[in-house]
Coordinates of C-alpha atoms and ligand atoms in Angstrom, one line a residue:
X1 CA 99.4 38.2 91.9
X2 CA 97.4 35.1 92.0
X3 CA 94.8 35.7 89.6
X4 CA 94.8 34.2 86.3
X5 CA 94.1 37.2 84.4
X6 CA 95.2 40.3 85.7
X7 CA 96.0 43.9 84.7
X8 CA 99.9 45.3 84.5
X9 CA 100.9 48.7 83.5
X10 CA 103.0 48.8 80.4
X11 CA 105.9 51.1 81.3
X12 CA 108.8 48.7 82.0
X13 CA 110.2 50.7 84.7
X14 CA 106.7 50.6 86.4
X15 CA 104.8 47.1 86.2
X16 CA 102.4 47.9 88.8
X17 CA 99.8 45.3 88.6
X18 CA 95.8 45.4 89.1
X19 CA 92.8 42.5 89.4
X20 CA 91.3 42.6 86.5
X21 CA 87.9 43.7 88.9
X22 CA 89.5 47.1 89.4
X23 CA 88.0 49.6 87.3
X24 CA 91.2 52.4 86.4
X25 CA 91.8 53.3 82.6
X26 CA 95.4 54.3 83.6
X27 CA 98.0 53.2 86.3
X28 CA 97.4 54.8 89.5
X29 CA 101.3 55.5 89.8
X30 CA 102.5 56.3 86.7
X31 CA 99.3 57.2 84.6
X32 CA 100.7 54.3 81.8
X33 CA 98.3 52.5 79.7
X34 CA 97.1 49.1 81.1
X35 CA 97.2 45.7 79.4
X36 CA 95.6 43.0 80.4
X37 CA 97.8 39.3 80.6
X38 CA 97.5 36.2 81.7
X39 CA 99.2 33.3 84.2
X40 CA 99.0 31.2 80.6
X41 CA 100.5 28.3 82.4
X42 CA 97.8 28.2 84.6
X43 CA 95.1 28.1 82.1
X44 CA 94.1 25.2 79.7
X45 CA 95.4 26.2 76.6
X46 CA 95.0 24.9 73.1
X47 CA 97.6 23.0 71.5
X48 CA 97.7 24.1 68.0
X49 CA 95.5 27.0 66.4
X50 CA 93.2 23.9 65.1
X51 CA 91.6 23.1 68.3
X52 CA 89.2 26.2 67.6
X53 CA 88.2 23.9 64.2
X54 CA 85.9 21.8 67.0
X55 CA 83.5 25.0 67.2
X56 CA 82.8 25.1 63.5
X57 CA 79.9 22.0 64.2
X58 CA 78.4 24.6 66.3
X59 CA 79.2 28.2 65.6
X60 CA 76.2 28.7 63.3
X61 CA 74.0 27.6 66.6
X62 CA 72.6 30.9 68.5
X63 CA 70.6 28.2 70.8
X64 CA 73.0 25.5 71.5
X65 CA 76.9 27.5 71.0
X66 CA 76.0 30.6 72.1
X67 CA 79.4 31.6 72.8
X68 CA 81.2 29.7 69.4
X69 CA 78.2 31.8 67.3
X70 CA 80.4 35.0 68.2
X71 CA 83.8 35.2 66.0
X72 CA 84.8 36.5 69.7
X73 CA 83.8 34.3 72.3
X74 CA 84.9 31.1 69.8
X75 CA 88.6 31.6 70.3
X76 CA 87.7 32.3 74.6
X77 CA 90.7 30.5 75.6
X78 CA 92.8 33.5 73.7
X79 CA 91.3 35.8 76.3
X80 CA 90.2 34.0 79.3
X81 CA 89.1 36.9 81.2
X82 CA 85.4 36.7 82.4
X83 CA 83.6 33.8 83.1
X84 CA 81.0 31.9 80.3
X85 CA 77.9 33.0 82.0
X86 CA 79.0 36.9 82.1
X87 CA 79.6 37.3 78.4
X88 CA 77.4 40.1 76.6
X89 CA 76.8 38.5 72.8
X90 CA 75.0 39.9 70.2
X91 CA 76.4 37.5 67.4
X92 CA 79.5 39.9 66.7
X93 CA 82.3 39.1 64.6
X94 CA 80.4 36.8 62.1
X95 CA 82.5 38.7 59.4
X96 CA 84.4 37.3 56.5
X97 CA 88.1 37.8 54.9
X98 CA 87.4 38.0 50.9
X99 CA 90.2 37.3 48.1
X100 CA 90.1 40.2 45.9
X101 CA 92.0 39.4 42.8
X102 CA 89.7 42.0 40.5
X103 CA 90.5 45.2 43.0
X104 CA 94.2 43.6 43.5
X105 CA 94.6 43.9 39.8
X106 CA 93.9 47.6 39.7
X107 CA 96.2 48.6 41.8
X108 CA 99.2 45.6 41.3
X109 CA 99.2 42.9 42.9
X110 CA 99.6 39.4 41.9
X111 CA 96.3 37.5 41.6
X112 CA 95.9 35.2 44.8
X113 CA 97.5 38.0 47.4
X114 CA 94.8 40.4 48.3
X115 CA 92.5 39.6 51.1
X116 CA 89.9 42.1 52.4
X117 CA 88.7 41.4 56.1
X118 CA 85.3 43.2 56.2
X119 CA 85.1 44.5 59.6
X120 CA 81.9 46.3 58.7
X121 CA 79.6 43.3 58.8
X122 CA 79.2 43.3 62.3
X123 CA 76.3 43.5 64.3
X124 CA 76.3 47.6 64.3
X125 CA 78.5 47.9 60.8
X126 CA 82.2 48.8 62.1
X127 CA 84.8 45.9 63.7
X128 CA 84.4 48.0 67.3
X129 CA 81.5 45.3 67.6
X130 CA 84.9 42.7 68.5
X131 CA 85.8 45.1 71.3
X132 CA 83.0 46.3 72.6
X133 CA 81.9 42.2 73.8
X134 CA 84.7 42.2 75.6
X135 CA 84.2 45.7 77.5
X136 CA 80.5 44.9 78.2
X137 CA 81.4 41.4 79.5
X138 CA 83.5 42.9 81.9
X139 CA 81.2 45.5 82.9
X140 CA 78.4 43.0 83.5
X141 CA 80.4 41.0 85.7
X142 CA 81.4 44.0 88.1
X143 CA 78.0 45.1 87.9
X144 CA 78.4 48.1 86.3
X145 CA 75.0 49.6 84.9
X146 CA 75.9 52.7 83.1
X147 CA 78.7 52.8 80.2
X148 CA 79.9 55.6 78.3
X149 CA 82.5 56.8 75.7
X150 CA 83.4 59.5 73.3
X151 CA 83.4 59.0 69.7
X152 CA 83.8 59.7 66.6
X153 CA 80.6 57.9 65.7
X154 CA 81.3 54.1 65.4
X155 CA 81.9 53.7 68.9
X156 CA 79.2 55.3 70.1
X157 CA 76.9 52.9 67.6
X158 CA 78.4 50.0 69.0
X159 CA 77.8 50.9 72.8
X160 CA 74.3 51.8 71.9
X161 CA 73.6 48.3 71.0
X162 CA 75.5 46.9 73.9
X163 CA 74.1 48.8 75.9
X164 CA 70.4 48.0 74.9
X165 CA 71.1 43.7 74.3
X166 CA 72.5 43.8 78.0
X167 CA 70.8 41.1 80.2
X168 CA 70.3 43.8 82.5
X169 CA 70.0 46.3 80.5
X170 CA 72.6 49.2 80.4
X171 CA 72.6 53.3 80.3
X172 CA 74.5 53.8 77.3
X173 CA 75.9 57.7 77.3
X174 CA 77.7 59.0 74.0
X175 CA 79.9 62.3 73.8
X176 CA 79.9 63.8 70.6
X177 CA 81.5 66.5 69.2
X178 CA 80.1 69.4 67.0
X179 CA 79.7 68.9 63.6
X180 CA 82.0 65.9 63.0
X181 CA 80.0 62.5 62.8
X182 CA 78.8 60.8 59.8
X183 CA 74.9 60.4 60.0
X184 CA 75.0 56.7 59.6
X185 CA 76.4 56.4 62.9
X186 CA 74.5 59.2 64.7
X187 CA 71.4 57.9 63.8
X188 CA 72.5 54.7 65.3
X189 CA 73.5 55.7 68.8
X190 CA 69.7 57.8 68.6
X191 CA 67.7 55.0 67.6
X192 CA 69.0 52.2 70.2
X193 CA 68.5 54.5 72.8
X194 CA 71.6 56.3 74.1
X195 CA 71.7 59.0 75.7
X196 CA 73.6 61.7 73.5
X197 CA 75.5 64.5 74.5
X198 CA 76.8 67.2 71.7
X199 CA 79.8 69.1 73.5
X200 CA 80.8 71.8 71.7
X201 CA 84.2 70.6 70.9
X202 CA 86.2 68.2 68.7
X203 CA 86.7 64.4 69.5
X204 CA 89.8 64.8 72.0
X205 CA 87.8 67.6 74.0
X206 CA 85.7 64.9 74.3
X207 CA 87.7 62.1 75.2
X208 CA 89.0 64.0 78.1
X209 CA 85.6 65.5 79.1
X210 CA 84.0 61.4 79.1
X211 CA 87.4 60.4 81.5
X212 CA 86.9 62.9 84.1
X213 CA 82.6 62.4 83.8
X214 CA 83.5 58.0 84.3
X215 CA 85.8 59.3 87.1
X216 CA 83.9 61.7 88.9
X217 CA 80.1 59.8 88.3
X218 CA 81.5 56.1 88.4
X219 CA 80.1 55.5 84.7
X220 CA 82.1 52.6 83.2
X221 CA 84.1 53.9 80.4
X222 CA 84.3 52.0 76.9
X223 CA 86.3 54.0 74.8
X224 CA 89.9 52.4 73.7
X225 CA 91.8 53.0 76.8
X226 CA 89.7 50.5 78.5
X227 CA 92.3 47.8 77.8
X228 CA 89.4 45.3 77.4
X229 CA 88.6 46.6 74.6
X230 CA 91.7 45.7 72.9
X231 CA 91.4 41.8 74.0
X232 CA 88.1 41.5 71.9
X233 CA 89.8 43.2 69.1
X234 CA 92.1 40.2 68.8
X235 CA 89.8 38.0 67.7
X236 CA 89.8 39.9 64.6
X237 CA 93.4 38.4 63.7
X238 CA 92.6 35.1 65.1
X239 CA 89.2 34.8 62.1
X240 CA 91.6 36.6 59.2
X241 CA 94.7 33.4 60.3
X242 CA 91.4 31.1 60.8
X243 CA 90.5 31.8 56.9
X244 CA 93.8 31.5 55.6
X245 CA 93.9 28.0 57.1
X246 CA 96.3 29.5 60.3
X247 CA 98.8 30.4 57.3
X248 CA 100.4 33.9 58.5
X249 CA 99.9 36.3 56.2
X250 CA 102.8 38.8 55.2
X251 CA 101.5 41.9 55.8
X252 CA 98.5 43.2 57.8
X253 CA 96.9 47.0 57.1
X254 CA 95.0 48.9 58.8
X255 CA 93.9 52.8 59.3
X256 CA 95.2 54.3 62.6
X257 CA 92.5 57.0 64.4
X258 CA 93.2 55.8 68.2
X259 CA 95.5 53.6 67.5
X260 CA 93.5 50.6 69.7
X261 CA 92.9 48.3 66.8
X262 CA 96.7 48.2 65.8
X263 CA 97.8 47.8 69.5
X264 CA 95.5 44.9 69.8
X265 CA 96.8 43.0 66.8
X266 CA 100.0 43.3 67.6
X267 CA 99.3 41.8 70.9
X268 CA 97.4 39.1 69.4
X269 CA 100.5 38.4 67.2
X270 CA 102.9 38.5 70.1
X271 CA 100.8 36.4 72.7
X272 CA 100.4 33.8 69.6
X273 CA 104.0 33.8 68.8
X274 CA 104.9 33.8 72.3
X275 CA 102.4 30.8 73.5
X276 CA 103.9 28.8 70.0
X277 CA 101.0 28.5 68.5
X278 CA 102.2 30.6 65.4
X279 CA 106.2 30.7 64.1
X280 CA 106.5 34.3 62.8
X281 CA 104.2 37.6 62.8
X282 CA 103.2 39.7 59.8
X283 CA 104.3 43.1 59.2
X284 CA 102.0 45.5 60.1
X285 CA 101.3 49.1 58.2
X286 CA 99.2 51.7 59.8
X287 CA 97.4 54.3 57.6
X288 CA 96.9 57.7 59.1
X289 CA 94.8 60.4 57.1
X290 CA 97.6 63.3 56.2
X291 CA 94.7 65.6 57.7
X292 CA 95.4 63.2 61.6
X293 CA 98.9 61.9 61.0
X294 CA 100.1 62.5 64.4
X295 CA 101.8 58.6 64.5
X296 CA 103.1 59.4 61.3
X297 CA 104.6 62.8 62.1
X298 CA 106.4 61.2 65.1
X299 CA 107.6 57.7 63.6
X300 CA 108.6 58.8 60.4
X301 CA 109.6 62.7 61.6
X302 CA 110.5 62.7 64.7
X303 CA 111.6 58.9 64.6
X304 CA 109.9 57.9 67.9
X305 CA 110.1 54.2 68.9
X306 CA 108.6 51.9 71.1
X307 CA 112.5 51.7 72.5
X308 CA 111.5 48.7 75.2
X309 CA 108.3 50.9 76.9
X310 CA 110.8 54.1 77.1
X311 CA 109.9 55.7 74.0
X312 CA 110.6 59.1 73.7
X313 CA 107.9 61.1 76.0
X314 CA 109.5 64.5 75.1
X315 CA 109.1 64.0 71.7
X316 CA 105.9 63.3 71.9
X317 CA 104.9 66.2 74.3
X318 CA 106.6 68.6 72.1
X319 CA 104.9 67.8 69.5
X320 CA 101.1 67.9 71.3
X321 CA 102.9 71.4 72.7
X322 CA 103.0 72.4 68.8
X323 CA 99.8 71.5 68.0
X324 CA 97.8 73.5 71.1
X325 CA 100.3 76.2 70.3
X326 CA 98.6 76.2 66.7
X327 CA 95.3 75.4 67.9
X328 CA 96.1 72.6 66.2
X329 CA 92.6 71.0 64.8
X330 CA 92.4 67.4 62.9
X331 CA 90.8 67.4 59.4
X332 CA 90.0 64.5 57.3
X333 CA 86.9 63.2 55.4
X334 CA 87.5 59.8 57.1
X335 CA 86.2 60.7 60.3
X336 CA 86.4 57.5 62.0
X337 CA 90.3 58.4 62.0
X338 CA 90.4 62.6 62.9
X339 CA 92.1 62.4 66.2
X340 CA 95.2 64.1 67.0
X341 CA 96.2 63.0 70.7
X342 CA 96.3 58.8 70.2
X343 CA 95.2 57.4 73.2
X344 CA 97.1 54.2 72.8
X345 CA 100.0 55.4 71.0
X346 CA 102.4 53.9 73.1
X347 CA 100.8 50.5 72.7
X348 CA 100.8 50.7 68.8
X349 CA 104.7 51.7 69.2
X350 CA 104.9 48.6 70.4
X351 CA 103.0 46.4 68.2
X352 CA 105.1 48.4 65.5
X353 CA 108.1 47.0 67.1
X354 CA 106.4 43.6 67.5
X355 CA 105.4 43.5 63.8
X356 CA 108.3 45.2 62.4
X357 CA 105.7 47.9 61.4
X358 CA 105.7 51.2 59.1
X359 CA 103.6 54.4 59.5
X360 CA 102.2 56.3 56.4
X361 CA 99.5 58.7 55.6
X362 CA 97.2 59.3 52.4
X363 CA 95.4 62.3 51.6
X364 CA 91.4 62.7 51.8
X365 CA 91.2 62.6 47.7
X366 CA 93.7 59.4 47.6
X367 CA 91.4 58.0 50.5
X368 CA 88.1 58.5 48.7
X369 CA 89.6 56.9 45.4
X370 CA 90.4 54.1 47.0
X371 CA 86.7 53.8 48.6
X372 CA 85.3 54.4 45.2
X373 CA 87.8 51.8 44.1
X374 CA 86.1 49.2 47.0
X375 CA 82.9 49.9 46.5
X376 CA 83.6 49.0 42.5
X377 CA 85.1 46.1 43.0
X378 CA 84.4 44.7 46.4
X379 CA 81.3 45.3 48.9
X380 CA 82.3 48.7 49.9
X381 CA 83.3 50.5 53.1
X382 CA 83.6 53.6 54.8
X383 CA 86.1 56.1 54.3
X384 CA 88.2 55.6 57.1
X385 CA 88.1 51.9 55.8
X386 CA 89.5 53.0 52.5
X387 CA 92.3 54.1 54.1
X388 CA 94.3 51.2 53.9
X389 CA 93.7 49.9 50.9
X390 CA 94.9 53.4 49.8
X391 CA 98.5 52.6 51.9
X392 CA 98.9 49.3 50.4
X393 CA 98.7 51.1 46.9
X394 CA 101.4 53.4 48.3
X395 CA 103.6 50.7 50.2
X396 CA 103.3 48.9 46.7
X397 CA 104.5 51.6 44.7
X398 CA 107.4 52.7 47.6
X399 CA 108.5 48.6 46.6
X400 CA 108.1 47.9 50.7
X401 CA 105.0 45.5 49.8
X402 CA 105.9 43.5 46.2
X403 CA 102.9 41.7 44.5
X404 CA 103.5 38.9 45.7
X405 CA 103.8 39.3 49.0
X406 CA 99.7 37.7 51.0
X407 CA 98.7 41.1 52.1
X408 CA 95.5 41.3 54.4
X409 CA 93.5 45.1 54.7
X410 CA 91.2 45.2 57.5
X411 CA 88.1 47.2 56.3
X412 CA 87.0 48.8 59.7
X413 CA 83.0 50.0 59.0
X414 CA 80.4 49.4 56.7
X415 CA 80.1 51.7 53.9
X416 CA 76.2 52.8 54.8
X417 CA 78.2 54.1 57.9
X418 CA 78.6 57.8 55.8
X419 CA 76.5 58.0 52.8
X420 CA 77.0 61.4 51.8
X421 CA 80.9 61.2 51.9
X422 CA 79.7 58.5 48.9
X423 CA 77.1 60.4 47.0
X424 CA 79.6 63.8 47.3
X425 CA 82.1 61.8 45.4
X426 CA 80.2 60.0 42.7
X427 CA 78.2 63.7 42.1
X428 CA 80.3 66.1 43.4
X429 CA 76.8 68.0 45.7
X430 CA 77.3 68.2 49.3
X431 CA 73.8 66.5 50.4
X432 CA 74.2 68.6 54.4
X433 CA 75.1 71.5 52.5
X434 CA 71.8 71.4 50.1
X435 CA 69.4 70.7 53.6
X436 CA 69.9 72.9 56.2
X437 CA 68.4 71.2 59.4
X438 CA 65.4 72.5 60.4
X439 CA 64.7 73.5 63.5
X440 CA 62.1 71.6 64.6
X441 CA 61.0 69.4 67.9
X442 CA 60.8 65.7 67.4
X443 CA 57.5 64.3 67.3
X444 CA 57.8 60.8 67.7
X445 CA 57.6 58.9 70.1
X446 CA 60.6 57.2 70.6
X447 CA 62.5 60.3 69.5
X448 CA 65.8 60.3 71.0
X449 CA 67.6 63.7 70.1
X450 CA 70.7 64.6 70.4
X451 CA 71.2 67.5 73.7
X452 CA 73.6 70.2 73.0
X453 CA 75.6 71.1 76.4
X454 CA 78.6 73.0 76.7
X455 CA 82.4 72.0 76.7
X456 CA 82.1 72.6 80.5
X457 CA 82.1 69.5 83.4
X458 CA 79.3 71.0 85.3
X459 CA 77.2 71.3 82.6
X460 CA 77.9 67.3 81.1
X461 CA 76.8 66.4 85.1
X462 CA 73.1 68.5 85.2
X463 CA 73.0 67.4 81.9
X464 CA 73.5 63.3 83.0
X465 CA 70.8 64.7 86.0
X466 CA 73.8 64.7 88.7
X467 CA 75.7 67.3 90.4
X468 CA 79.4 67.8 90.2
X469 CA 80.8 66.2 93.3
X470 CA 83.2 68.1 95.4
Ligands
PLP1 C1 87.4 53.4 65.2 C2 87.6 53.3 63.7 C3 88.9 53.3 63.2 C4 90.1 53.6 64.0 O1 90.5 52.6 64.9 P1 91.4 52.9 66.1 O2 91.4 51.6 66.9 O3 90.8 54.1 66.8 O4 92.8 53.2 65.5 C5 89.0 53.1 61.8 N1 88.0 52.9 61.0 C6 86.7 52.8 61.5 C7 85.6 52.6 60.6 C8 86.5 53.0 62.9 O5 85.3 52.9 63.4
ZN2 ZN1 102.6 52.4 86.1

């Protein structure tokens, strides 16, 4: 391989390798996940984490630093994939890490330890703002025009800005699946334009019906698989060490839905460490909702581990078998997080091995005390968000966090993300419940609705005005 960057498939026994200008979301031998890793020696690399300290004259410039504006594009040596002149910026990842000694209080910890990394002040209000630059930087520079993913809302939100701030313009498409998005975020992916498909399914009938559509139509595919994704989503690690003046924190927590954001910290941690430019990682925790704990139910049951890349794929397959068996569906108010089939569960195995990691879950009423808790004493978030907060609480009072220890909970989405989850809790009324939609056409002019189409590939294709190929 004589590119700098390049893509390599993570099962060790594999290691087929790809140009990063291919577009596959899986190995073309053994159907592994793909990372995406660098000749490092080959590229110029910054001495010390403090090099990025030269950007600070300019990252408040949208004019003049275009690229050090975006908490992203300011640490580009970290992921030296695209060329300056293809990046797609809208100003993500201006977001800030926050001491929070009055909500650390409440729930234990030493004054001075806390640290909330609000994720939700992004561009389109959830941290998938970090990965989607990345994605849509690549996409530009293959030339891609049309993007898609399925979602359980914040993705979808994100694209649909992307997709409209591209310089050309994208087709952003979003899968969604009956019944189970928070408004906030549909009305995002409406208003900036997307085209919105409603399949009558849950998120992972979805996710598989968006792979085969990307495949079959040649749509680019932005949902957490596409490994891209993941090297934006460092960035988020590189502002919370940034804030903490390149100090390593102890811990790091965050909710686990796809299992993307946890992968891509612990590669950020590992490529830091490895490249000597940090000494030691954090620990990691990963929060699943008890109603989506599938990581959970096979790291703490079932005792899966990453094992070098040849983690236990019977395990895990008898598991998913139990869970069709059962008709198996995901339940949790933190819908950011109700996914039962991980995409990149084998990557967050290994960033739990990386990060000497743990796995726990929190129930729906834990999860929305904790959000209430937030929103009291902080700047509030979604419930997904809430769900790590809610494991620190629990990792406290299990004495595998102390209060003393610098803990760091990444707050995923903006709380305005699902307002009624919020009223429902302060007042105890459903708000949906009380107003039945409608049926009514749209009559605006820039009305966007949503079109309902069957769980069925020919179906998504008329509806996307293409036939089935054969
Ligand atoms: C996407 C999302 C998550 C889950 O992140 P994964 O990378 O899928 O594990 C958690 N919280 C919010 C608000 C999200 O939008
Ligand atoms: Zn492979």
């Amino acid at each position: 391989m004589t590119e700098k960057a390049y893509q390599i498939c993570i099962n060790p026994d594999c290691q087929a390798t790809y140009g990063i200008d291919q577009i596959l979301f899986s190995c073309d031998k053994c159907k592994s996940l793909l990372d995406v890793v660098y000749d490092w020696e080959r590229l110029a690399l910054p001495r010390s984490l403090e090099y990025f300290e030269h950007r600070w004259g300019t990252k408040g410039l949208w004019s003049e630093g275009r690229l050090d504006f975006s908490g992203v594009w300011r640490f580009r040596e970290l992921l030296p994939f695209v060329p300056n002149e293809a990046v797609v910026t809208i100003g993500e990842g201006r977001t800030l890490l926050e001491q929070c000694d009055t909500l650390g209080r409440q729930i234990g910890m030493k004054p001075g330890r806390l640290f909330l990394q609000y994720e939700g002040l992004n561009p389109s209000g959830s941290f998938k703002d970090n990965g989607m630059t990345a994605a849509f930087s690549l996409a530009r520079m293959l030339g891609r025009r049309r993007v898609a993913c399925a979602s359980t809302g914040n993705t979808s939100a994100s694209l649909a800005m992307f997709a409209n701030k591209s310089e050309p313009p994208m087709q952003g498409i979003v899968f969604i699946g009956t019944g189970k998005i928070a408004y906030g975020k549909l009305s995002q992916a409406l208003d900036y334009g997307a085209l919105t498909l409603q399949i009558e399914g849950d998120f992972d009938a979805c996710l598989r019906r968006v792979m085969q559509i990307a495949d079959k139509l040649g749509i680019y595919l932005m949902n957490s698989v596409n490994p891209f994704r993941l090297e934006g989503q460092k960035a988020i690690m590189y502002r919370v060490l940034e804030a903490l003046g390149w100090q390593v924190p102890d811990w790091v927590i965050v909710p686990g839905g796809n299992l993307g954001n946890c992968s891509a910290f612990g590669k950020a941690f590992r490529e830091l460490q490895e490249l000597g430019l940090i000494k030691r990682v954090p620990r990691l925790a990963i929060i699943n909702a008890t109603g989506a704990n599938t990581l959970h139910q096979l790291v703490d049951k079932h005792k899966v581990t990453w094992n070098g890349g040849r983690y236990d794929r019977d395990k895990v397959s008898a598991l998913y078998k139990v869970m069709d068996d059962s008709h198996y569906l995901p339940h949790t108010i933190a819908s950011a997080i109700e996914i039962s089939r991980p995409v990149n569960l084998p990557k967050a195995l290994r960033a739990l091995d990386v990060c000497k990691g743990v796995v726990r879950e929190v129930s729906d009423d834990v999860i929305l005390e904790h959000k209430a808790l937030v929103g009291r004493y902080g700047f509030g978030c979604e419930p997904a968000s809430a769900a790590s907060v809610a494991g620190l609480n629990l990792l406290l009072k299990q004495q595998i966090i102390s209060p003393d220890e610098n803990v760091v909970c990444i707050l995923t989405g903006h709380e305005l993300k699902d307002p009624d989850a919020t009223v429902k809790y302060h007042t105890g009324i459903d708000m949906k419940a009380l107003t039945p939609p409608p049926a009514v056409t749209p009559t605006g002019v820039c009305a966007n609705p949503p079109r309902r189409v069957a769980d069925d590939l020919e179906a998504i294709c008329s509806a996307l005005g293409e036939t089935l190929p054969v």
